[in-house]
Every structure is written in C-alpha cells, then in structure tokens.
mmCIF file of C-alpha atoms and ligand atoms in Angstrom:
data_model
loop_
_atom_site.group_PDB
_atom_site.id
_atom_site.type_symbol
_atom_site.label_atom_id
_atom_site.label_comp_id
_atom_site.label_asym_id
_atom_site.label_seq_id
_atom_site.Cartn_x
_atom_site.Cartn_y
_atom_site.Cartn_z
ATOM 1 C CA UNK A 756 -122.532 15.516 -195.079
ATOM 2 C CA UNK A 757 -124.329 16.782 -198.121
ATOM 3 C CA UNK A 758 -128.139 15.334 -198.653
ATOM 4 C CA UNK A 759 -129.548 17.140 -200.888
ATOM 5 C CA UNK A 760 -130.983 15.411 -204.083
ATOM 6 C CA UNK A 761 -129.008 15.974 -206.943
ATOM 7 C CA UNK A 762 -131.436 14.348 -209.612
ATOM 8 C CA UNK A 763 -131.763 17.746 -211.645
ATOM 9 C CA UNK A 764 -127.848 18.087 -211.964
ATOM 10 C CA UNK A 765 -126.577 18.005 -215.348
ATOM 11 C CA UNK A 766 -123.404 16.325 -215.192
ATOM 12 C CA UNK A 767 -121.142 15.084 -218.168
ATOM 13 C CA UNK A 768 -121.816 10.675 -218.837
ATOM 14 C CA UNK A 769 -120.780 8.835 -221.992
ATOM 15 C CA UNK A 770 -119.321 11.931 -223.462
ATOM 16 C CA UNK A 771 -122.759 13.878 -223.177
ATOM 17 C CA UNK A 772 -124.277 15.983 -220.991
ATOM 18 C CA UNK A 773 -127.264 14.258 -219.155
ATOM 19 C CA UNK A 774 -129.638 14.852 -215.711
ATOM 20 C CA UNK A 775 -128.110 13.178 -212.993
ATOM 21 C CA UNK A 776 -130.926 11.184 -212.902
ATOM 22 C CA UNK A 777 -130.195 9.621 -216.407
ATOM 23 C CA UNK A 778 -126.518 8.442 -216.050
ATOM 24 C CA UNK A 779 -126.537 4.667 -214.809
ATOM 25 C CA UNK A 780 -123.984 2.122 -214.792
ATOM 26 C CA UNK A 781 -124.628 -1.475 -215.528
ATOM 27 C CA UNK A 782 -125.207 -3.702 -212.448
ATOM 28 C CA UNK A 783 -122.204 -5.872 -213.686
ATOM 29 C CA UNK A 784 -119.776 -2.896 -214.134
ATOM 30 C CA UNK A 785 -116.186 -4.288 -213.816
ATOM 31 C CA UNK A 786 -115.512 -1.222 -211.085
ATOM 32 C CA UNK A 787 -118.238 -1.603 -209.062
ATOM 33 C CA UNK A 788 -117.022 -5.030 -208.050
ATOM 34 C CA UNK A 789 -113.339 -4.639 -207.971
ATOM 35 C CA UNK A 790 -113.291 -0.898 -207.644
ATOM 36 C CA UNK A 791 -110.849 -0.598 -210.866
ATOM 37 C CA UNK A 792 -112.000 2.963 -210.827
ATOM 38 C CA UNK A 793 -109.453 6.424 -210.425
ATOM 39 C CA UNK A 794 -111.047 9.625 -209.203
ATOM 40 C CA UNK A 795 -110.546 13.184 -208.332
ATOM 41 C CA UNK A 796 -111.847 15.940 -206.062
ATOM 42 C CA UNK A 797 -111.647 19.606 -206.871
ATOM 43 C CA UNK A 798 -113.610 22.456 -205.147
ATOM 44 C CA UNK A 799 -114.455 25.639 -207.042
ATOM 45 C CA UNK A 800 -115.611 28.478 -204.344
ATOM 46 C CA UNK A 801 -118.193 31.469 -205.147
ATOM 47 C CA UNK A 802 -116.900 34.806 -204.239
ATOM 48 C CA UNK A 803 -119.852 37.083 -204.134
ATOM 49 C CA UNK A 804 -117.923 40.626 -204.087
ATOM 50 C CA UNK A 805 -116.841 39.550 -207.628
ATOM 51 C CA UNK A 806 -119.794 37.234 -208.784
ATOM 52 C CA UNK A 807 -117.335 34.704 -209.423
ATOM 53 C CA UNK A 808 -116.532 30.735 -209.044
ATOM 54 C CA UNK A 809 -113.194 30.057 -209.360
ATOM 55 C CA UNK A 810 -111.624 26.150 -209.867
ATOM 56 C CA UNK A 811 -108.938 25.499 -207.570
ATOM 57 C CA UNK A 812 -106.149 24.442 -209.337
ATOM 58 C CA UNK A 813 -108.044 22.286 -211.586
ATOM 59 C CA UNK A 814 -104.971 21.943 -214.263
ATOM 60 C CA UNK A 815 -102.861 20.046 -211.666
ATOM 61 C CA UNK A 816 -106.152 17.813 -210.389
ATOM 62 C CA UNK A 817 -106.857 16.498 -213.648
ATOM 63 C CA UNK A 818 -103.236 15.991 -214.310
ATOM 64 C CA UNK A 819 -103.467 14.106 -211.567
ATOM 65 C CA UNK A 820 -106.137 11.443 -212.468
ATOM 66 C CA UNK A 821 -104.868 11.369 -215.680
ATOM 67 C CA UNK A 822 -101.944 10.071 -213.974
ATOM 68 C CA UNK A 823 -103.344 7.872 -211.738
ATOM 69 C CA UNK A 824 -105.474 6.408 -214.364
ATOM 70 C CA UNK A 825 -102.518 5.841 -215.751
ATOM 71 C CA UNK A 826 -101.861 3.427 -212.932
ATOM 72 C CA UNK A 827 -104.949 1.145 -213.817
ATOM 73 C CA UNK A 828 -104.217 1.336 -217.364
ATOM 74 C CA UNK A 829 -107.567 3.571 -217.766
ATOM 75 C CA UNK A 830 -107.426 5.569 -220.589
ATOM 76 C CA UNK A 831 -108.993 9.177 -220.402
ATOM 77 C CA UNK A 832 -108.900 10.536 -223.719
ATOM 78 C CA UNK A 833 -109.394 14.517 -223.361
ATOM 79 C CA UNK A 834 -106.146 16.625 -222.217
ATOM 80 C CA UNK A 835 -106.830 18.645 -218.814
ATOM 81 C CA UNK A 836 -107.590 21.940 -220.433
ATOM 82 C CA UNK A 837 -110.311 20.096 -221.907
ATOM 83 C CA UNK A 838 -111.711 18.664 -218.817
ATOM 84 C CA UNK A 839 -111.527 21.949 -217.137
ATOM 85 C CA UNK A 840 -113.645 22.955 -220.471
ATOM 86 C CA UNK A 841 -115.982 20.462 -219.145
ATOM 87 C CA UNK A 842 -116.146 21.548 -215.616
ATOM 88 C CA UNK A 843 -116.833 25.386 -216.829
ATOM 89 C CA UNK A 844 -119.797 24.082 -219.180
ATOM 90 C CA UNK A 845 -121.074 21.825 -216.531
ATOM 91 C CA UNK A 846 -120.986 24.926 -213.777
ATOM 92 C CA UNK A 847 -122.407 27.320 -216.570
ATOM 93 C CA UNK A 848 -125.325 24.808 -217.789
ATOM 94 C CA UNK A 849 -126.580 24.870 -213.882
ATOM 95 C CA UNK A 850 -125.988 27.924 -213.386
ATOM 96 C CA UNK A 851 -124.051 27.698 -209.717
ATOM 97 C CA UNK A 852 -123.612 30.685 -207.830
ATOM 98 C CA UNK A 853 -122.295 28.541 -204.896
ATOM 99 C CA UNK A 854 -119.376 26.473 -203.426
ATOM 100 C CA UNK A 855 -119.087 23.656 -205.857
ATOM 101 C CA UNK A 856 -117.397 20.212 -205.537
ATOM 102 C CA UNK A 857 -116.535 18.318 -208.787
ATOM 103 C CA UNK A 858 -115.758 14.237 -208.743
ATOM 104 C CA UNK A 859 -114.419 13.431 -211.946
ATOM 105 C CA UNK A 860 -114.743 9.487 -212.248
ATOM 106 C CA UNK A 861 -113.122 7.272 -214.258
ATOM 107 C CA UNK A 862 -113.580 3.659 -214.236
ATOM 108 C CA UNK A 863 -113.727 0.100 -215.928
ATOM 109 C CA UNK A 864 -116.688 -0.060 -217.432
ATOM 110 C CA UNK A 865 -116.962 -3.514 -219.230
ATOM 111 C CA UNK A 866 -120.403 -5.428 -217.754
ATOM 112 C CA UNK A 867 -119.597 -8.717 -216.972
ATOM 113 C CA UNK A 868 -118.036 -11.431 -213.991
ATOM 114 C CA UNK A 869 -114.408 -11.710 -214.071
ATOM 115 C CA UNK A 870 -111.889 -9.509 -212.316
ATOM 116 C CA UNK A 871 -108.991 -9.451 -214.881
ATOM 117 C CA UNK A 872 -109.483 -5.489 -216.796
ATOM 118 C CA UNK A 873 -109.536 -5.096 -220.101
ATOM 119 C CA UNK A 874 -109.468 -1.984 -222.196
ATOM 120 C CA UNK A 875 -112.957 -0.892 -222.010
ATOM 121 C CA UNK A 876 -112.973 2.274 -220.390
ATOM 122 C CA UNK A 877 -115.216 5.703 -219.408
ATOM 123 C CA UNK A 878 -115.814 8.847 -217.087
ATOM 124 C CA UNK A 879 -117.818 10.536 -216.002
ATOM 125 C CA UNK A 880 -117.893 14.451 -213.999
ATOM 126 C CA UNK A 881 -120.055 15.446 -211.418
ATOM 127 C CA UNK A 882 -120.289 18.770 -209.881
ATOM 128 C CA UNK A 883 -122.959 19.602 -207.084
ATOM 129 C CA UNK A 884 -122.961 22.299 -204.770
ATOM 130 C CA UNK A 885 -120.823 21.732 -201.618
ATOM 131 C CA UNK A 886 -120.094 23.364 -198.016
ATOM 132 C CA UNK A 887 -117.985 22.340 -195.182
ATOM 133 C CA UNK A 888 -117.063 18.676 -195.776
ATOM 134 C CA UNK A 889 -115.899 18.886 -191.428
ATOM 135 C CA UNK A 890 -116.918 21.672 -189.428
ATOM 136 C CA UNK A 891 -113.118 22.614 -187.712
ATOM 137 C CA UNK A 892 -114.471 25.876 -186.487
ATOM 138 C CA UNK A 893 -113.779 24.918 -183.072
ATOM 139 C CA UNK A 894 -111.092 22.482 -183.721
ATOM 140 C CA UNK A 895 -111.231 18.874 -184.297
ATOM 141 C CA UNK A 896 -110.865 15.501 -182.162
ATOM 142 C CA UNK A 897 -108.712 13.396 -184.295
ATOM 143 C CA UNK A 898 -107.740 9.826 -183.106
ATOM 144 C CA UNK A 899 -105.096 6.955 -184.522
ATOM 145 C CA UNK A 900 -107.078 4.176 -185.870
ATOM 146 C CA UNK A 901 -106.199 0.691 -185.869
ATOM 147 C CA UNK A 902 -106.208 0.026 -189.335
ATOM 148 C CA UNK A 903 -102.821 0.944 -191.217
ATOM 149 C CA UNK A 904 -102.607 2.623 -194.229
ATOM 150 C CA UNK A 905 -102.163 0.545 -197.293
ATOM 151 C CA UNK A 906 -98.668 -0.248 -198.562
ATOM 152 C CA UNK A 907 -97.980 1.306 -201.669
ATOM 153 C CA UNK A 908 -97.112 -2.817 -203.339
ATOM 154 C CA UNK A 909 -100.554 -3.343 -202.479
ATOM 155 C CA UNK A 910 -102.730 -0.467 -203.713
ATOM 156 C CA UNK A 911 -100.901 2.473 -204.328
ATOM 157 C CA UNK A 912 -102.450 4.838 -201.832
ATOM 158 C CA UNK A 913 -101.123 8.055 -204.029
ATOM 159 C CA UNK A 914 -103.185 6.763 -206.779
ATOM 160 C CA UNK A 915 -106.909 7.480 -205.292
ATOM 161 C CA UNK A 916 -108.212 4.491 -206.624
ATOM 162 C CA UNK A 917 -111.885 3.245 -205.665
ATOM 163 C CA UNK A 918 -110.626 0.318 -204.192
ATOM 164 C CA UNK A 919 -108.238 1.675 -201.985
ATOM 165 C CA UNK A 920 -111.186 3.989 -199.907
ATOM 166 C CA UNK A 921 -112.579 1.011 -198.285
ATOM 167 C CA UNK A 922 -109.260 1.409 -195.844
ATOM 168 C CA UNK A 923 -110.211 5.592 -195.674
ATOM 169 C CA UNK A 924 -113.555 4.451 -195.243
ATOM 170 C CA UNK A 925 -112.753 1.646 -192.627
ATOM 171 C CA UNK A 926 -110.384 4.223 -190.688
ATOM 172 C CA UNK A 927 -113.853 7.296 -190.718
ATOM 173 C CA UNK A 928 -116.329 4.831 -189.419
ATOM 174 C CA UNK A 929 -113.889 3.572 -186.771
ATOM 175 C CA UNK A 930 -112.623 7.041 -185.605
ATOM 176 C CA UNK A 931 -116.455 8.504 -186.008
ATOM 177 C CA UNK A 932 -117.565 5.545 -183.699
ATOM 178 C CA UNK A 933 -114.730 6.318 -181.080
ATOM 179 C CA UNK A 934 -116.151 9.678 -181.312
ATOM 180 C CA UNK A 935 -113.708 11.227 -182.835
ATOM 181 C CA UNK A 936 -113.849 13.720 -185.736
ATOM 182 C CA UNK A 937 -110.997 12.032 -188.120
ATOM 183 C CA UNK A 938 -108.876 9.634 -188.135
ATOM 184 C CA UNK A 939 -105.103 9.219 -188.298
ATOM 185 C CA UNK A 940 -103.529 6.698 -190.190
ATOM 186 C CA UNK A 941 -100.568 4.978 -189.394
ATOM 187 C CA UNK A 942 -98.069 3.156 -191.759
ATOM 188 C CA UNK A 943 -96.808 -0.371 -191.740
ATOM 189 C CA UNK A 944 -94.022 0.664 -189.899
ATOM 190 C CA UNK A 945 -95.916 2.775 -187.445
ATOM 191 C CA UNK A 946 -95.168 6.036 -189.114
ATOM 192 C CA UNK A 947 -98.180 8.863 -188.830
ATOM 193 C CA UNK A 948 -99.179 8.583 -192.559
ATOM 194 C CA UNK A 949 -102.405 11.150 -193.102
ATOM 195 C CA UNK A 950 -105.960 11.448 -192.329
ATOM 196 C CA UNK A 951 -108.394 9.012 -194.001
ATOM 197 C CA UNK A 952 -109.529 11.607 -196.358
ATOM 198 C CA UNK A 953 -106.289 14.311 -195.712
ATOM 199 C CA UNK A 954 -103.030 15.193 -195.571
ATOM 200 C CA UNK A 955 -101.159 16.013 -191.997
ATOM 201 C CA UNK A 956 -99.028 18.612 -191.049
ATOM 202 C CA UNK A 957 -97.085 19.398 -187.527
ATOM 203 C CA UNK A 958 -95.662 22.266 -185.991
ATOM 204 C CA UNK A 959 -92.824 21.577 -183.868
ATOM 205 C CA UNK A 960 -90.266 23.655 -182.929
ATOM 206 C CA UNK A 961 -91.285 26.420 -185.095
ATOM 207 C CA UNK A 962 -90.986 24.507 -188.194
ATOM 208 C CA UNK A 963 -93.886 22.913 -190.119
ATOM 209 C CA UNK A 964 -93.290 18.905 -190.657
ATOM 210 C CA UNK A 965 -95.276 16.826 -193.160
ATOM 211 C CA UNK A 966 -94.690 13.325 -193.949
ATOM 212 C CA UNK A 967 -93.129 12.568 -197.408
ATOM 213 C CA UNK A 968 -94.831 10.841 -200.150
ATOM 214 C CA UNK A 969 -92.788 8.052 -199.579
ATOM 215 C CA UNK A 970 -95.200 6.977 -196.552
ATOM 216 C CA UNK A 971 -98.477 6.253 -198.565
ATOM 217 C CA UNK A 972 -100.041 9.706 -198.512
ATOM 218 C CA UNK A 973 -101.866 11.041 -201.261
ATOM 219 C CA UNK A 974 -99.391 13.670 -202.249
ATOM 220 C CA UNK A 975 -102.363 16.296 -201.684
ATOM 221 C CA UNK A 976 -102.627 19.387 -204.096
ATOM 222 C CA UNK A 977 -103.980 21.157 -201.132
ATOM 223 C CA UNK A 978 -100.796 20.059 -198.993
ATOM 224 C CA UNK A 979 -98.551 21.906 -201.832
ATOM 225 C CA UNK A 980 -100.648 24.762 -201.328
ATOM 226 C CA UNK A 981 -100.171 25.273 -197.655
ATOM 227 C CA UNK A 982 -96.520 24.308 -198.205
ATOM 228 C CA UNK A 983 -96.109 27.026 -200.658
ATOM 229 C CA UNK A 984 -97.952 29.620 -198.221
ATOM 230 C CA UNK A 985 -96.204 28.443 -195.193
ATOM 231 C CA UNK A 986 -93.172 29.042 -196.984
ATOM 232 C CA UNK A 987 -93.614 32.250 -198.683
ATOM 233 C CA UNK A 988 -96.146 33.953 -196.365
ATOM 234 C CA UNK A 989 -95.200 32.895 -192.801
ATOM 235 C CA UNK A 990 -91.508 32.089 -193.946
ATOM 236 C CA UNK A 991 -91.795 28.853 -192.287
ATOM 237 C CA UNK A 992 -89.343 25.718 -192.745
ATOM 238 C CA UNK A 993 -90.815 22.967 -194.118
ATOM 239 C CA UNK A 994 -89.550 19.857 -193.969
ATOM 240 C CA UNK A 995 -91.009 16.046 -195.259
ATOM 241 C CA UNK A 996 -89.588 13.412 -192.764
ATOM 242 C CA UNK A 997 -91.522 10.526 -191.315
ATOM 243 C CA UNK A 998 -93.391 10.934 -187.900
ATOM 244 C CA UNK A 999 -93.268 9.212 -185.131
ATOM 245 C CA UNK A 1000 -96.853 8.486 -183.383
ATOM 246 C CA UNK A 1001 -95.475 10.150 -180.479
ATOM 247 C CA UNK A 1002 -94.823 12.798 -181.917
ATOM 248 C CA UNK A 1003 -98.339 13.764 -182.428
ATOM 249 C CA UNK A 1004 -98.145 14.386 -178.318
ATOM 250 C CA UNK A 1005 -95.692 16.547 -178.324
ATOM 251 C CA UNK A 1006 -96.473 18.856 -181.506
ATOM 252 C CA UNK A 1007 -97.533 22.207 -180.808
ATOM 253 C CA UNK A 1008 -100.141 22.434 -183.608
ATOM 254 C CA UNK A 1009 -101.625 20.069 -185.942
ATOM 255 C CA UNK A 1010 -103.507 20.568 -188.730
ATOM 256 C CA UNK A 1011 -105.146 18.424 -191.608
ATOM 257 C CA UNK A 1012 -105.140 19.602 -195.074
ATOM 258 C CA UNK A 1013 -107.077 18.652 -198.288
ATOM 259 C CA UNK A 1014 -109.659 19.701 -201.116
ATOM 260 C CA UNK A 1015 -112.848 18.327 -199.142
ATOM 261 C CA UNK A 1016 -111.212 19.368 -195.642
ATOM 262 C CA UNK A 1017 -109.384 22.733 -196.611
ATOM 263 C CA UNK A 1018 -107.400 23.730 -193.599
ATOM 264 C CA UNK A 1019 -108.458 21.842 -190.255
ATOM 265 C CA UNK A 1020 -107.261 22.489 -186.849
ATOM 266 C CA UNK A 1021 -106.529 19.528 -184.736
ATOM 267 C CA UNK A 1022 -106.872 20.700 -181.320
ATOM 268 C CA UNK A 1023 -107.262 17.139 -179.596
ATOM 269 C CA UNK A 1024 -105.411 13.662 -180.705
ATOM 270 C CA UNK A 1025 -106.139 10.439 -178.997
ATOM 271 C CA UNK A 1026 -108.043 12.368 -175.942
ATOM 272 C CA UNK A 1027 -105.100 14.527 -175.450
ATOM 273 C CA UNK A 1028 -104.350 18.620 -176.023
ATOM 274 C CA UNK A 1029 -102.682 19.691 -178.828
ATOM 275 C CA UNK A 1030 -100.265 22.310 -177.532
ATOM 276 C CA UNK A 1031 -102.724 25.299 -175.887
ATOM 277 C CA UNK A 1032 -105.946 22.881 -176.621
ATOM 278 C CA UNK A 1033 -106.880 26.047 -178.533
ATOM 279 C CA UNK A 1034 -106.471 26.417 -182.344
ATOM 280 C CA UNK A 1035 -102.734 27.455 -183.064
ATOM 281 C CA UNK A 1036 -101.659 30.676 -184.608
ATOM 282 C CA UNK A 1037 -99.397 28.395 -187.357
ATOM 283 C CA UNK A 1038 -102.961 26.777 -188.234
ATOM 284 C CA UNK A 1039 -104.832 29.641 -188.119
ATOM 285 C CA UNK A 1040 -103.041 31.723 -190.333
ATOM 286 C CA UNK A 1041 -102.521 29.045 -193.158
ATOM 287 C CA UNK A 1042 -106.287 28.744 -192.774
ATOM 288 C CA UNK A 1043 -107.051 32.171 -193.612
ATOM 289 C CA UNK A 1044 -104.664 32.511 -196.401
ATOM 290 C CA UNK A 1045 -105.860 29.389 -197.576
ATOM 291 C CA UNK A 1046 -109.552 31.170 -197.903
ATOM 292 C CA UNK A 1047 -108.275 34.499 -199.368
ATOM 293 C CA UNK A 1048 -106.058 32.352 -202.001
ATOM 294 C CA UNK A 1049 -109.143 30.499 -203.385
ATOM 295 C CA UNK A 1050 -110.940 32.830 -203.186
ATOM 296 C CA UNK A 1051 -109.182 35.064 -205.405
ATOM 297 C CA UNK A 1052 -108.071 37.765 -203.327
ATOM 298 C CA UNK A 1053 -104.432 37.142 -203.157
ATOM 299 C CA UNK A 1054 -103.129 37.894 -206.307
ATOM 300 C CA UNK A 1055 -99.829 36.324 -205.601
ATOM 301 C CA UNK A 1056 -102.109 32.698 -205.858
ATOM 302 C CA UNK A 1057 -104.304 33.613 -208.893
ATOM 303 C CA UNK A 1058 -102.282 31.656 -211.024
ATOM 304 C CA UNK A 1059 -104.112 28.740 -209.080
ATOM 305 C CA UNK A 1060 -107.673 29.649 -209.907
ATOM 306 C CA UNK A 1061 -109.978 29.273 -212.684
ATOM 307 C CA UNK A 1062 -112.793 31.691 -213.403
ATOM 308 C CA UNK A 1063 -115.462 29.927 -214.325
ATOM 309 C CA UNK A 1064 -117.754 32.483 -215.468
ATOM 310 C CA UNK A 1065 -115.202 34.610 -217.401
ATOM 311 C CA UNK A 1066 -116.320 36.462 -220.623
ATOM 312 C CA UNK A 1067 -116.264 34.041 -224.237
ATOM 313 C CA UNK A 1068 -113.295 35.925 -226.311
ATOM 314 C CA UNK A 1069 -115.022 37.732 -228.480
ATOM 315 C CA UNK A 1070 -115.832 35.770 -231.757
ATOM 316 C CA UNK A 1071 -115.167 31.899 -229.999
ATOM 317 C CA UNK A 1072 -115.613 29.533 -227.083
ATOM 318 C CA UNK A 1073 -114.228 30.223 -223.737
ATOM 319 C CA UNK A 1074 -110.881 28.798 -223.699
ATOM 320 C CA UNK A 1075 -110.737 28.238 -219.761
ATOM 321 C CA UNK A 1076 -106.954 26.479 -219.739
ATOM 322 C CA UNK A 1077 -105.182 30.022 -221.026
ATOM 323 C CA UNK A 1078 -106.279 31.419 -217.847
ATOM 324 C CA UNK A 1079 -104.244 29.221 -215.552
ATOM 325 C CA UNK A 1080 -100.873 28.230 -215.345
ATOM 326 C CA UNK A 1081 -99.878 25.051 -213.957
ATOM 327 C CA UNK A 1082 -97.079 23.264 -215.751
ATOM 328 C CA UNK A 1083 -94.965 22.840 -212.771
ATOM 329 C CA UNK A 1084 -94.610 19.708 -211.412
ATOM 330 C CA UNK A 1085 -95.784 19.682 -208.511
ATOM 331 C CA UNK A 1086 -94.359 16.367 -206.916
ATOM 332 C CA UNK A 1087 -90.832 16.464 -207.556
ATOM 333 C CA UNK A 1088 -88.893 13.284 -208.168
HETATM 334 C C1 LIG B 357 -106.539 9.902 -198.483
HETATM 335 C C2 LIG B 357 -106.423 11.343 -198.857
HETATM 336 N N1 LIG B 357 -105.330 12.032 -198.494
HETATM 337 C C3 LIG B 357 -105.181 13.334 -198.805
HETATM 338 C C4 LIG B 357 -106.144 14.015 -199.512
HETATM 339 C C5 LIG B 357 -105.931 15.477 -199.864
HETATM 340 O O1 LIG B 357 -105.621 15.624 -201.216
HETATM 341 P P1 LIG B 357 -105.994 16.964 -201.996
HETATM 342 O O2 LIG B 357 -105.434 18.082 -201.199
HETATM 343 O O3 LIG B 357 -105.346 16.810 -203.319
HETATM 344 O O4 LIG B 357 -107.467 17.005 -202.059
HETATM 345 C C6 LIG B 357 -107.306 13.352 -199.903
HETATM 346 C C7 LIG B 357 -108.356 14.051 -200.637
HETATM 347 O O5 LIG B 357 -108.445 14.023 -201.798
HETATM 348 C C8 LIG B 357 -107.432 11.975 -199.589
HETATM 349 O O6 LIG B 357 -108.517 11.296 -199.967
#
C-alpha cells in the first residue's frame, strides 16, 4: 500500500501539466457515478548500475487502453508514442530516480445526472513512485472467493473499465478479511479465472497452464511476458485451457502475474500446500528473469523497455517511441 502524499506530483490533466494537487474533477462527473472510465497500469523500474528508468512495455499498454477505450466509445486523441512522450516528460519534470507506477485515466467527463454517455471525453496520467504492490517474498496465501468474475456480456472484464473493479475490489476485501493475501476468481461456470488484480498461471506436469482469454481475464501484458520467457528461457510448454478449481490442489506451483504484482509465488490456496509449500523452482526462475528483463539486463527483452532518461537527438525532442518496438499483436485472434 503506498501512502505517501503525492500533492507535489506533476502529472499531465486537461492536456497540461499541473501539481497533483490542482487536477480536480467535477463532483457530477459522468464516471465517477457510473464508472464509464478505461485505465491502464504500467511500471517503469530504476536500475541504479545504469542510472536508468526504463517503461515496461509501455507501446503495448497504451495500445491497450486505447483499445479498451475503444470499448466505451472514449476517444483518446494522442497515438501511443505520444503518450509514452508524455510519460518520459512527466518522469523527467519530477525528476524520479525510483520505481515508478503510471495510471493513465481516461474517462467520461460530462458534469451532470443521467447515466446515458455522450461524447464528452478526457485523461488524465499519473505517475508516482511505487514499490512492492504484495510482498511474495515468502510466498503468498491465496484463497477462491465467492464472488465470480464478471461475464464478459456484462462488463467486459478484458476491458479494465472503472466499473468493473468494484468485483476485483469486492473479491481483495473478501480474501484480505479471510486472511488471505489474494484472491482467486472463479468464472460463471466455475472455471479458475485470475486474481482480482492478476493473471494465474499453473505448473502441472511440467508444463505451465494459463487460462485463455476466453474466461474473463484481463489478457495481462505481464502474462505474455512470462509466457514468452517460460517459453524461450526455461523451454516450457505453455498451454491456455480452462481450469478446473480442483486443479489448483493438485498443481505443483502457482504463481500470479501482473504489472502491480510482477511475479508472485502462491505457496498456499484455500489453507492448503502448493506442491513443496515452498516457492517452486518454475516460479522462481520466471521471477528472476522477470527482474533482469525489466530491468534491462537481458538484452534478448530490451525491445520491451523504454529509457526514460535517454539523451535528446542532437538538434530535437526526445523521440521516446523509436526506441521500442512493439507492433506485434500481442493477443492473437
Ligand atoms: C484483473 C486484472 N487481471 C490481470 C492483470 C494483469 O495485467 P497486466 O499484466 O497487463 O498488468 C491486472 C492488472 O492490471 C488486473 O487488474
């Protein structure tokens, strides 16, 4: 949990750059009713050897919720190299040298009673210095929840709309309360869907299992990292099928994934051991390559980062999107 008071934060509101303190919304906002808003979450970590922040494959999140605004009908009207301009000025103008976490928001913003949208959009970005969103050191208690995880014809769960993280929220306080460090949603259907603020992954049989988008995940950016690294670093099969509950007794590791999360080790679900009870080697591993990846020391994954603080071109602005790739697609069909 981060407390820290952010008033002194410059962050980017109505298309300027503002204290924290300064950017309000209007009582009446049309999202802070009906929570017609889209957002994102993208971590940028500080490597000290090299003096350096670098974005985590910020191309692909803002892709993202420019899709998923999409969804809403919200219009966002810069591209993503532009936001990522945004992010670098924003990190520049207060001057982090630390883990970062930026929430890009974007939201209807019309001030008045009535829940049908119309076309009055905005968005803002935040960026504020973040650690460990769940300390998994040791390993993590994880438990099912009651609440299910909301059916795609409903709210589209993929789409990480305000709205829909009153069920995330719903499924934290009741797992936190049970004393348990996160919680596991299921689907409809009684399928293990994700965590209420991450992805899922198994090991079973030597193989790493995931559920497919097609359950109500959030098809995590962090997920098709470890994927990718499972794949080409530990040479592991990875396959998307959907999970039974029971299933989760019987894995021999299980770990959550996301941007807030990173890699965590589940070594207890619903008062049970996870295979050894200790963290597993399948976990551990992913973990570590996870760190050396964003942190820039794997230059296999470099492609993934942005340097914030890289040298201006000489004669011009930084031009932050021609130092990342990121035009695959990174969800398939
Ligand atoms: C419900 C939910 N699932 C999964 C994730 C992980 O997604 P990502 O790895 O893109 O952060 C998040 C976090 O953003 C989330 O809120």
């Amino acid at each position: 949990m981060q407390t820290e008071d952010y008033s002194d934060v410059i962050v980017y509101f109505n298309n300027q750059y503002v204290p924290l303190r300064d950017a309000h919304v209007n009582i009446l906002t049309h999202a802070l009713h009906y929570g017609t808003g889209v957002f994102d979450g993208i971590r940028g970590y500080w490597d000290e050897r090299q003096e350096q922040l670098f974005l985590v494959r910020p191309m692909e999140h803002f892709r993202r919720w420019k899709a998923n605004s999409g969804i809403l009908r919200i219009g966002i009207a810069p591209d993503a190299s532009e936001l990522c301009g945004i992010v670098v000025e924003l990190i520049r103008r207060n001057h982090f040298q630390s883990h970062i976490y930026v929430r890009p928001l974007a939201y209807k913003c019309a001030a008045r009673i009535g829940v049908n949208p119309d076309n009055r959009d905005a968005f803002a970005v935040v960026v504020v210095p973040f650690g460990d969103y769940l300390d998994s050191r040791h390993g993590l208690h994880a438990g099912v929840v009651s609440w299910r995880r909301i059916e795609d014809n409903a709210i589209p769960g993929r789409a990480k709309i305000c709205g829909s993280y009153v069920n995330s929220a719903l499924a934290g306080d009741e797992a936190r309360r049970n004393g348990f460090d996160e919680a596991i949603f299921l689907t409809e259907e009684g399928h293990v869907a994700e965590g209420a603020s991450c992805n899922i992954f198994l090991v079973r049989a030597g193989k790493l299992v995931t559920p497919p988008g097609s359950e109500n995940i959030l098809e995590g950016i962090t997920r098709n990292c470890i994927m990718e690294l499972a794949r080409n670093e530990l040479h592991l099969e990875v396959i998307e099928r959907p999970v039974d509950r029971s299933v989760l007794y019987l894995a021999d590791e299980i770990f959550f994934t996301g941007t807030a999360v990173e890699v965590g080790p589940v070594t207890q679900v619903d008062h049970r051991q996870v295979g050894s009870g200790a963290i597993g080697p399948v976990a551990a591993e992913l973990r570590f390559l996870y760190i050396e990846a964003t942190r820039g020391h794997l230059s296999a994954y470099r492609h993934w980062l942005l340097p914030a603080y890289e040298p201006a071109p000489a004669g011009g602005e930084p031009e932050p999107a021609l130092a990342i790739a990121g035009d695959e697609d990174l969800w398939g069909v």
